[in-house]
XYZ file of C-alpha atoms in Angstrom:
684
model
C 27.443 3.149 3.766
C 25.613 0.985 1.259
C 26.557 -2.690 0.987
C 25.589 -5.582 -1.260
C 23.610 -8.179 0.714
C 23.273 -10.660 -2.134
C 23.125 -10.945 -5.892
C 21.975 -13.531 -8.419
C 22.937 -13.746 -12.056
C 20.611 -15.125 -14.744
C 21.286 -16.366 -18.254
C 18.980 -13.792 -19.861
C 18.072 -10.147 -19.346
C 15.932 -9.305 -16.307
C 13.006 -6.971 -16.960
C 10.206 -6.269 -14.480
C 10.696 -6.815 -10.706
C 8.094 -7.152 -7.955
C 8.184 -8.273 -4.293
C 5.507 -10.058 -2.239
C 5.269 -12.767 0.401
C 3.722 -15.410 -1.864
C 4.350 -18.420 0.417
C 3.352 -16.880 3.791
C 6.769 -17.412 5.380
C 6.947 -13.816 6.619
C 9.579 -12.811 4.047
C 9.170 -11.203 0.661
C 9.950 -13.250 -2.406
C 11.369 -11.410 -5.421
C 9.292 -12.023 -8.549
C 10.944 -11.132 -11.831
C 10.188 -11.328 -15.536
C 12.989 -12.481 -17.798
C 13.724 -12.270 -21.501
C 14.088 -16.059 -21.491
C 10.239 -16.061 -21.479
C 9.878 -17.115 -17.852
C 8.832 -15.715 -14.484
C 11.152 -16.496 -11.549
C 10.491 -16.436 -7.808
C 13.580 -15.825 -5.637
C 13.561 -16.690 -1.920
C 16.606 -16.426 0.376
C 18.681 -15.728 -2.766
C 17.634 -19.084 -4.216
C 15.306 -19.802 -7.112
C 12.082 -20.973 -5.459
C 10.535 -21.818 -8.837
C 10.384 -20.724 -12.431
C 7.483 -20.970 -14.843
C 7.519 -22.928 -18.051
C 8.973 -21.108 -21.039
C 6.354 -18.965 -22.777
C 6.152 -18.004 -26.443
C 7.496 -14.454 -26.000
C 10.022 -12.734 -23.674
C 8.793 -11.524 -20.277
C 8.546 -7.778 -19.746
C 6.357 -6.727 -16.793
C 5.291 -8.638 -13.691
C 3.076 -7.924 -10.686
C 1.283 -9.760 -7.873
C -2.439 -9.145 -7.466
C -3.936 -9.481 -3.991
C -7.295 -9.766 -2.293
C -8.713 -6.731 -0.513
C -7.308 -8.222 2.712
C -3.785 -8.050 1.288
C -3.361 -11.774 0.619
C -1.465 -12.599 -2.608
C -3.800 -14.206 -5.148
C -2.165 -14.440 -8.581
C 1.054 -13.530 -10.374
C 0.556 -11.719 -13.678
C 3.245 -11.260 -16.294
C 3.230 -9.570 -19.684
C 4.803 -11.397 -22.621
C 4.656 -9.225 -25.776
C 0.884 -8.912 -26.444
C -0.190 -11.453 -23.820
C -1.076 -11.151 -20.150
C -0.460 -14.536 -18.533
C -1.835 -15.455 -15.098
C 0.009 -17.885 -12.799
C -0.825 -19.296 -9.401
C 1.512 -18.616 -6.469
C 3.609 -21.666 -7.319
C 4.204 -20.620 -10.931
C 1.603 -22.822 -12.624
C 0.077 -21.218 -15.724
C -3.675 -20.666 -15.404
C -4.862 -18.623 -18.383
C -3.914 -15.766 -20.678
C -5.444 -12.632 -22.200
C -4.330 -11.310 -25.588
C -4.206 -7.575 -26.268
C -3.757 -5.775 -29.584
C -0.103 -4.714 -29.273
C 3.065 -4.966 -27.172
C 2.273 -4.332 -23.494
C 4.515 -1.561 -22.179
C 3.176 -1.116 -18.647
C 1.094 -2.819 -15.944
C -0.436 -0.807 -13.088
C -2.224 -2.306 -10.088
C -5.251 -0.116 -9.237
C -6.392 -2.020 -6.149
C -9.428 -4.188 -5.431
C -11.995 -4.442 -8.214
C -15.688 -5.173 -7.831
C -14.594 -8.794 -7.265
C -12.596 -7.894 -4.151
C -9.298 -8.697 -5.878
C -6.878 -6.281 -7.540
C -7.603 -5.153 -11.082
C -4.865 -4.148 -13.520
C -4.388 -1.409 -16.049
C -2.435 -2.519 -19.104
C -1.099 -0.043 -21.672
C -0.031 -1.193 -25.133
C 2.228 0.465 -27.678
C -0.721 1.602 -29.811
C -1.822 3.849 -26.945
C -4.772 1.720 -25.831
C -5.391 1.338 -22.117
C -7.209 -1.738 -20.787
C -8.726 -2.555 -17.411
C -8.383 -6.287 -16.760
C -10.190 -8.102 -13.935
C -8.587 -10.778 -11.686
C -9.635 -13.577 -14.049
C -8.097 -11.915 -17.096
C -11.340 -10.560 -18.562
C -11.150 -7.120 -20.165
C -13.602 -4.914 -18.230
C -13.138 -1.961 -20.574
C -10.675 -0.406 -22.993
C -9.968 3.115 -24.167
C -8.370 3.355 -27.572
C -6.093 6.265 -28.423
C -5.687 7.100 -24.757
C -2.144 7.997 -25.813
C -0.748 8.815 -29.211
C 0.681 5.694 -30.822
C 4.350 4.965 -30.010
C 4.403 7.788 -27.425
C 6.309 5.489 -25.075
C 7.523 8.055 -22.534
C 4.015 9.348 -21.872
C 2.742 5.797 -21.514
C 5.432 5.190 -18.888
C 5.275 8.489 -16.987
C 1.885 9.938 -17.923
C -0.385 7.830 -15.684
C -1.506 8.583 -12.121
C -4.139 6.697 -10.116
C -6.177 7.984 -7.170
C -7.894 5.128 -5.326
C -9.876 7.450 -3.067
C -11.536 9.251 -5.989
C -11.519 6.026 -8.068
C -10.027 7.919 -11.008
C -7.220 7.468 -13.509
C -5.333 10.494 -14.857
C -3.617 10.310 -18.243
C -1.231 12.818 -19.841
C -1.327 12.724 -23.640
C 0.929 15.423 -25.101
C -1.286 18.564 -24.774
C -4.191 17.061 -22.850
C -5.094 15.616 -19.451
C -7.748 12.896 -19.503
C -9.642 11.698 -16.425
C -11.215 8.234 -16.456
C -13.387 6.686 -13.758
C -12.541 3.173 -12.617
C -15.518 1.908 -14.634
C -13.944 3.236 -17.845
C -16.078 6.367 -18.222
C -14.180 9.340 -19.641
C -15.069 11.922 -16.991
C -13.322 15.044 -18.250
C -10.437 16.412 -20.286
C -8.288 19.517 -20.023
C -6.173 21.021 -22.778
C -2.739 22.352 -21.885
C -1.781 23.995 -25.148
C 1.447 25.825 -24.458
C 3.809 22.899 -23.988
C 4.041 19.146 -24.276
C 3.282 17.212 -21.087
C 6.115 15.101 -19.689
C 4.764 13.065 -16.785
C 2.237 13.562 -13.983
C 1.976 12.750 -10.257
C -0.604 13.272 -7.500
C 0.564 15.579 -4.705
C -0.864 15.605 -1.145
C -0.677 18.893 0.745
C -1.854 19.594 4.317
C -2.772 23.277 4.385
C -2.562 25.632 7.343
C -6.299 25.072 7.709
C -5.305 21.410 8.390
C -7.356 20.076 5.504
C -5.667 17.682 3.101
C -5.682 18.925 -0.486
C -4.810 16.844 -3.525
C -3.226 18.342 -6.611
C -2.001 17.002 -9.928
C 1.581 17.955 -10.786
C 1.995 18.130 -14.555
C 5.506 18.228 -15.961
C 6.106 20.338 -19.070
C 9.221 21.007 -21.083
C 10.227 23.929 -18.889
C 8.415 23.545 -15.601
C 5.527 22.178 -13.553
C 1.843 23.079 -13.526
C -0.318 22.345 -10.474
C -3.968 21.459 -11.111
C -6.824 20.903 -8.676
C -7.293 17.128 -8.695
C -11.102 17.277 -8.828
C -11.806 20.238 -11.133
C -8.458 20.323 -13.062
C -8.424 24.073 -12.475
C -4.912 25.488 -12.824
C -3.555 26.545 -9.434
C 0.057 27.495 -10.108
C 2.970 27.314 -12.554
C 6.622 26.910 -11.681
C 9.129 27.855 -14.384
C 12.356 25.835 -14.361
C 13.773 27.055 -17.675
C 12.772 25.997 -21.181
C 15.954 23.980 -21.772
C 15.550 21.613 -18.854
C 13.240 19.094 -20.581
C 11.586 18.315 -17.235
C 9.623 15.203 -16.419
C 7.647 14.491 -13.247
C 8.945 11.225 -11.773
C 7.616 10.960 -8.206
C 5.785 12.723 -5.386
C 6.291 11.792 -1.727
C 6.880 13.377 1.662
C 10.670 13.236 1.861
C 11.240 15.513 4.880
C 8.348 14.429 7.152
C 6.457 17.733 7.003
C 3.241 15.933 5.891
C 3.431 17.616 2.480
C 4.577 15.800 -0.638
C 7.652 17.002 -2.449
C 7.762 16.680 -6.250
C 10.756 15.074 -7.941
C 11.549 16.314 -11.438
C 13.979 14.754 -13.881
C 15.804 17.002 -16.345
C 16.669 15.204 -19.578
C 18.889 17.964 -20.943
C 20.925 18.771 -17.827
C 21.189 15.295 -16.230
C 19.649 16.442 -12.974
C 16.975 15.561 -10.448
C 15.280 18.617 -8.967
C 13.195 18.501 -5.768
C 10.338 20.984 -5.348
C 8.172 21.686 -2.315
C 4.873 23.531 -2.106
C 5.054 27.012 -0.590
C 1.587 27.788 0.716
C 2.187 31.531 1.071
C 3.290 31.876 -2.545
C 0.915 29.103 -3.710
C 3.538 27.461 -5.902
C 6.303 24.866 -5.993
C 9.828 26.041 -5.152
C 13.165 24.306 -5.625
C 14.747 22.976 -2.415
C 17.360 20.495 -3.682
C 19.131 19.443 -6.853
C 21.272 16.412 -7.697
C 23.632 16.117 -10.649
C 23.646 12.646 -12.139
C 25.042 10.791 -15.123
C 22.399 10.004 -17.728
C 18.676 10.642 -17.989
C 16.747 9.857 -14.777
C 14.331 6.984 -15.435
C 12.880 6.238 -12.014
C 13.014 7.250 -8.368
C 12.311 5.038 -5.359
C 11.675 6.523 -1.894
C 11.563 4.776 1.473
C 12.818 4.840 5.042
C 15.744 2.565 4.231
C 17.739 3.319 7.416
C 14.897 3.299 9.950
C 15.352 6.866 11.144
C 11.814 8.059 10.195
C 13.056 10.035 7.222
C 12.979 8.811 3.654
C 15.992 8.141 1.493
C 15.746 8.091 -2.289
C 17.270 5.916 -4.994
C 17.575 7.390 -8.501
C 18.030 5.142 -11.532
C 19.347 6.511 -14.844
C 19.979 5.285 -18.386
C 23.692 5.979 -17.860
C 24.196 2.599 -16.130
C 24.101 4.337 -12.777
C 21.946 4.498 -9.645
C 22.280 7.053 -6.863
C 21.279 6.474 -3.234
C 20.598 9.783 -1.496
C 20.495 10.290 2.272
C 18.396 13.427 2.483
C 19.341 16.100 1.821
C 22.969 15.933 0.624
C 24.825 12.615 0.969
C 24.938 10.746 -2.353
C 26.248 7.209 -2.978
C 26.816 6.121 -6.587
C 26.165 2.556 -7.774
C 26.601 0.690 -11.007
C 23.134 -0.244 -12.246
C 21.167 -0.919 -15.401
C 17.649 0.154 -14.468
C 14.377 0.896 -16.187
C 11.054 2.202 -14.890
C 10.116 -1.188 -13.435
C 13.444 -2.785 -12.466
C 13.919 -1.325 -8.981
C 11.908 -1.927 -5.793
C 12.307 -2.679 -2.073
C 11.104 -5.304 0.391
C 11.921 -7.591 3.316
C 13.877 -10.474 1.791
C 16.061 -11.346 4.811
C 13.728 -10.739 7.755
C 15.369 -7.582 9.095
C 12.730 -5.141 7.891
C 11.277 -3.891 4.582
C 14.430 -1.928 3.734
C 16.229 -4.180 1.227
C 16.815 -2.277 -2.029
C 16.489 -4.508 -5.090
C 17.712 -3.406 -8.480
C 19.241 -4.655 -11.701
C 22.975 -4.049 -11.341
C 23.446 -5.176 -14.934
C 20.995 -6.597 -17.432
C 21.398 -10.185 -16.199
C 22.022 -9.630 -12.460
C 19.608 -8.954 -9.596
C 21.308 -7.294 -6.623
C 20.055 -6.593 -3.110
C 21.602 -3.592 -1.318
C 21.225 -2.277 2.215
C 22.203 0.850 4.065
C 24.414 0.039 7.041
C 23.643 0.760 9.789
C 19.900 0.362 9.632
C 17.241 -0.519 12.249
C 13.613 -1.596 12.276
C 11.479 -2.156 15.363
C 8.169 -3.920 15.827
C 5.968 -3.729 18.926
C 4.464 -7.213 19.073
C 2.156 -6.715 22.045
C 0.484 -3.429 22.991
C -0.412 -4.788 26.443
C 2.896 -6.261 27.604
C 4.864 -3.644 25.595
C 7.187 -6.322 24.255
C 8.727 -6.119 20.821
C 11.680 -6.934 18.630
C 14.454 -4.758 17.240
C 16.033 -5.813 13.942
C 19.315 -4.242 12.902
C 22.119 -4.560 10.373
C 25.181 -2.807 11.760
C 28.979 -2.792 11.422
C 30.480 -5.633 13.449
C 32.223 -3.164 15.761
C 29.077 -1.105 16.430
C 26.884 -1.039 19.523
C 23.175 -0.234 19.895
C 22.111 1.941 22.803
C 18.657 3.052 23.962
C 17.440 5.264 26.762
C 15.398 4.050 29.751
C 12.072 4.076 27.891
C 13.048 0.746 26.300
C 15.187 -2.010 27.807
C 17.006 -4.219 25.287
C 17.181 -7.911 26.254
C 20.776 -8.464 25.169
C 20.933 -11.875 26.878
C 18.365 -13.312 24.462
C 19.497 -11.522 21.342
C 20.425 -13.354 18.144
C 23.434 -12.095 16.219
C 24.718 -13.463 12.914
C 28.096 -12.244 11.706
C 28.849 -11.947 7.997
C 31.434 -10.524 5.660
C 29.564 -8.912 2.770
C 30.885 -6.627 0.069
C 34.270 -6.676 1.877
C 32.602 -5.318 5.030
C 32.133 -7.140 8.326
C 28.605 -6.714 9.610
C 26.268 -8.075 12.283
C 22.631 -8.994 11.667
C 20.813 -8.611 14.979
C 17.459 -9.606 16.471
C 17.080 -8.113 19.946
C 13.955 -8.489 22.125
C 12.911 -5.390 24.042
C 10.368 -4.264 26.591
C 9.118 -0.731 27.105
C 8.709 0.842 30.520
C 5.444 2.618 29.696
C 3.076 3.542 26.887
C 3.187 6.775 24.984
C 6.941 7.119 24.931
C 9.703 7.424 22.381
C 12.985 5.706 23.106
C 16.023 7.339 21.559
C 18.231 4.783 19.842
C 21.826 5.229 18.753
C 24.113 3.012 16.697
C 27.685 4.005 17.495
C 31.313 2.995 17.109
C 33.853 4.274 19.653
C 31.196 6.633 21.084
C 30.655 8.180 17.644
C 27.031 8.042 16.464
C 26.557 6.435 13.047
C 22.751 6.526 13.193
C 20.178 8.130 15.442
C 16.670 6.742 15.482
C 13.714 5.960 17.769
C 11.608 3.100 19.016
C 7.993 4.210 19.236
C 5.842 2.803 22.045
C 2.521 4.487 21.323
C -0.383 4.916 23.687
C -3.944 4.732 22.381
C -6.674 7.295 22.900
C -5.141 9.209 25.815
C -3.071 12.371 25.416
C -1.084 14.261 28.062
C 1.840 16.673 27.866
C 4.076 13.659 28.583
C 2.778 11.711 25.586
C 5.379 11.408 22.850
C 3.688 8.837 20.598
C 0.071 7.939 19.941
C -1.436 5.209 17.751
C -4.434 6.477 15.787
C -6.852 4.909 13.340
C -8.035 6.839 10.268
C -10.851 8.195 12.427
C -10.428 8.125 16.172
C -11.102 9.760 19.523
C -8.408 11.479 21.596
C -9.091 12.173 25.267
C -6.978 15.018 26.628
C -6.260 13.771 30.112
C -4.596 16.719 31.816
C -7.111 19.499 31.154
C -10.147 19.795 33.412
C -12.833 21.526 31.405
C -15.061 24.035 33.192
C -17.409 26.546 31.624
C -14.677 28.274 29.636
C -14.966 28.310 25.892
C -12.201 26.256 24.332
C -10.619 26.417 20.908
C -8.446 23.607 19.564
C -5.965 23.888 16.691
C -4.051 21.020 15.126
C -1.432 20.396 12.490
C -1.426 16.927 10.982
C -4.867 15.911 12.235
C -8.256 17.166 11.145
C -10.457 17.820 14.183
C -14.021 16.964 13.183
C -15.693 16.983 16.586
C -15.069 18.524 20.011
C -17.011 17.412 23.065
C -16.733 17.431 26.837
C -17.449 14.337 28.927
C -16.775 13.965 32.654
C -14.966 17.330 32.597
C -12.506 16.002 30.009
C -11.966 17.258 26.503
C -12.502 14.680 23.775
C -11.538 15.259 20.158
C -12.909 13.406 17.174
C -10.043 13.374 14.677
C -9.275 12.256 11.138
C -5.694 11.278 10.382
C -4.377 13.039 7.257
C -1.373 10.843 6.531
C -0.672 7.131 6.190
C 2.941 7.603 7.332
C 4.342 8.009 10.828
C 4.233 11.779 11.291
C 4.805 14.503 13.867
C 1.592 16.197 15.021
C 0.889 19.311 17.028
C -2.300 20.122 18.982
C -2.831 23.438 20.764
C -5.666 24.104 23.230
C -6.758 27.683 23.868
C -9.203 29.200 26.305
C -11.416 31.786 24.682
C -13.203 34.664 26.384
C -16.333 35.466 24.418
C -16.784 38.878 26.060
C -13.396 40.437 25.345
C -12.562 38.145 22.417
C -9.237 37.172 23.980
C -7.586 33.834 23.335
C -4.980 32.328 25.650
C -3.014 29.134 25.099
C -3.543 26.539 27.814
C -1.397 23.647 26.598
C 0.454 22.506 23.496
C 1.021 18.837 22.627
C 3.737 17.562 20.297
C 3.800 13.853 19.519
C 4.359 11.232 16.828
C 1.345 9.514 15.286
C 1.610 5.805 14.460
C -1.044 4.848 11.862
C -3.481 2.043 12.644
C -6.043 0.382 10.407
C -9.488 1.501 11.542
C -11.016 -1.887 10.828
C -9.529 -5.318 10.228
C -11.747 -8.004 8.740
C -11.258 -11.711 8.127
C -13.832 -13.930 6.467
C -14.110 -17.515 7.692
C -15.682 -19.749 5.052
C -14.998 -23.360 4.050
C -14.529 -24.557 0.498
C -17.903 -26.276 0.825
C -20.813 -25.095 2.968
C -24.563 -25.662 3.140
C -27.387 -23.149 3.086
C -27.914 -23.927 6.777
C -24.391 -22.841 7.689
C -23.457 -19.361 8.806
C -20.491 -17.461 7.447
C -18.380 -15.784 10.121
C -16.818 -12.391 9.503
C -14.333 -11.520 12.245
C -14.107 -7.758 12.769
C -11.652 -5.808 14.888
C -12.072 -2.112 15.620
C -8.689 -0.479 16.287
C -10.253 2.933 16.829
C -11.148 4.523 20.148
C -14.650 5.352 18.884
C -17.676 3.325 17.898
C -17.527 2.362 14.238
C -20.780 1.660 12.369
C -20.686 -0.974 9.651
C -22.957 -2.317 6.945
C -22.544 -5.658 5.168
C -24.207 -6.592 1.910
C -23.625 -9.193 -0.779
C -25.948 -9.653 -3.701
C -25.471 -12.728 -5.900
C -26.357 -16.407 -5.617
C -25.987 -15.830 -1.869
C -28.013 -13.015 -0.339
C -26.296 -11.586 2.749
C -27.218 -8.512 4.770
C -26.110 -7.310 8.191
C -25.319 -4.085 10.017
C -24.220 -2.975 13.428
C -21.700 -1.020 15.457
C -18.311 -2.003 16.819
C -17.371 -0.784 20.287
C -14.028 1.017 20.702
C -10.993 -1.293 20.592
C -13.173 -4.385 20.315
C -13.379 -7.641 18.388
C -16.611 -9.152 17.153
C -17.423 -12.340 15.224
C -20.372 -11.447 12.997
C -22.464 -14.491 12.081
C -23.887 -14.002 8.605
C -26.910 -16.071 7.694
C -27.314 -16.805 4.004
C -30.213 -17.322 1.654
C -30.069 -18.478 -1.951
C -31.921 -17.364 -5.054
C -31.630 -20.684 -6.853
C -33.312 -24.086 -7.061
C -30.047 -25.759 -8.068
C -28.847 -28.554 -5.811
C -25.391 -27.045 -5.504
C -24.092 -23.611 -6.398
C -20.570 -22.513 -7.256
C -20.373 -19.128 -5.576
C -18.032 -16.430 -6.856
C -19.245 -13.086 -5.538
C -18.166 -10.188 -3.354
C -19.161 -9.105 0.127
C -19.127 -5.314 0.566
C -18.171 -4.211 4.079
C -18.776 -0.468 4.416
C -17.717 1.183 7.656
C -16.931 4.517 9.230
C -18.537 7.659 10.532
C -16.484 10.686 9.471
C -14.882 8.629 6.691
C -16.792 5.995 4.735
C -14.637 3.151 3.512
C -15.593 -0.059 1.705
C -13.699 -3.337 1.782
C -14.620 -5.781 -0.977
C -14.149 -9.334 0.281
C -14.300 -12.189 -2.236
C -16.573 -15.131 -1.417
C -15.694 -18.359 -3.199
C -17.284 -21.590 -2.104
C -19.348 -24.583 -3.150
C -22.774 -24.280 -1.534
C -25.105 -27.240 -1.024
C -28.735 -26.142 -1.267
C -30.240 -28.180 1.566
C -33.914 -27.595 0.721
C -33.438 -28.404 -2.970
C -31.375 -31.528 -2.183
C -34.018 -32.787 0.243
C -36.794 -32.145 -2.257
C -34.857 -34.194 -4.830
C -34.254 -36.957 -2.254
C -37.975 -37.150 -1.437
C -38.846 -37.570 -5.099
C -36.314 -40.370 -5.587
C -37.528 -42.130 -2.462
C -41.173 -41.768 -3.502
C -40.337 -43.504 -6.773
C -38.026 -46.235 -5.401
C -38.778 -46.646 -1.701
C -35.067 -47.423 -1.373
C -32.723 -45.216 0.706
C -29.706 -46.850 -0.876
C -30.845 -45.680 -4.312
C -31.468 -42.183 -2.943
C -27.898 -41.777 -1.723
C -26.291 -43.524 -4.700
C -28.193 -41.300 -7.135
C -27.443 -38.060 -5.294
C -23.814 -39.049 -4.785
C -23.398 -39.580 -8.513
C -25.317 -36.438 -9.522
C -23.524 -34.129 -7.070
C -20.117 -35.847 -6.996
C -20.341 -36.084 -3.211
C -19.632 -38.908 -0.808
C -22.572 -40.604 0.859
C -21.100 -39.571 4.236
C -21.486 -35.909 3.309
C -25.002 -36.461 1.949
C -26.147 -38.215 5.115
C -25.449 -34.985 7.027
C -27.691 -33.055 4.632
C -30.519 -35.388 3.590
C -33.424 -35.831 6.021
C -36.141 -38.332 5.088
């Protein structure tokens, strides 16, 4: 069932909605733009703050973050203006565009190490705006003027390729992140109605990216790099189809494509058939009204996504894949539905506009979410929202600490529920604990608690935590002189080696979701060309970040100080890294991180300036990886005291006055620093 956790009514119409933890309390705040010309932040169903009233109504809102995922600014669109606020709602600055802003898209960290935005206005111009509100570039006539639907649905962004894809009636345009128009492709037969990027893992185990292009009567698949046409799927000329979303709904590591039909009030789900090299229909949902948006997420905690469909018929539909449909009253648009963790029981709260003035938070019940807090002690916490009469059971892989659980009872939406926090401890690594929520011995929900091992694989392993690139040691095969062949689905095997009679696999993870993976090991006889299976491994992969970085820098430093960059390698292999920052501060370093290690990297700095103090606003590029090369852009913002220049200035003052008191008084006034600080820097 789906219940209403909370709702809040406003005096004016709600427009854009976004969620982010802007006050570091561990819970998501709901950020919304309102037609009363304000931005609101909602926390625990209470208004945390609201901005001052602006000149025009609010339309879109988003939170931009640093490359480390820390919220940095809140950005709202008000008619032609982008207005930047700090995390407490204080207005900082604004940027004026040429026409009404219809859409904001976050494209990830810019060259400044903080998210950049794409803004699209009603004249069809697309802008790239940096974190300080400066327009980096613009492309006029990216869309035909007043072509609102294409502006809303005809944009796709690929961060890996650093490219933006636009659909403008009969043409696909590809723009690099620096604003360069890379290529175009004409699609002359039919108008384009929406695009989406589709990820497919082929039988060869390589990940392939395609661009799904919606037309009036079907979908065209293009190669994402070359834009070569790969396949067409005909859905009938009267369907008025529009591509709304692509995601892996059924956990097969391939994205499904969700199509909205404007003429038949339907949502159609297509999956890629590799043998036929085309998309084929696998599900269809009849709805009331034109589908405007689709949200997908694991809202029940059973490692399978549910979807929420919003329409212009004042309806929303929550779908438990593949058939169960729950209808809700809702008044949604493209940007008035999202999900997050507003109560602390997992990122599964569904937030939507139930009517134009009301924000409502829904939840599937039952739902569960588990978090392994310590990989060494195997201790974690299970969060659950269940019917008050329900019980949670696990197998022997995980023991629930029911004595120390916290349970809050509530009556919500005329339903009695329990909100539970239950500590647990796993018996061993590499397991999967089966979890059941049941009433009167009838299962309402079946799920798992994953307790992954790292690096080591045996036939008993059921879950394994892997970085983007990693090493797997197969522990139960002793390798002799036989030739071995290894096949995998879900992982790309980039290296095979034998060490201490054990097989080691260098792998690249093809998905950012928890996924089921299969590895088969064969012995191969070169003489008679026979292949025989030795062992097959089936397990769940839990994604890990390859590298975590945290920069330690004070608001004010001196040129004699070192900056510390804390690095953690979550991979089972050595990870090379290179650090460079070119600006007022010159920083260079390189090295290698040992498997599963932490390292504080001391970065010495040099300056290219004779100024006594320097306001630094630059970016540190941390590039890492072996099979995959990734770059994290980390912003550096600090006030730097140039010790050599300050001491040279002090010597000159002293030579003229022979009075230390005058030296410190003069420098204190010139630099706006206390004499106590200067005495730590000046040496005469």
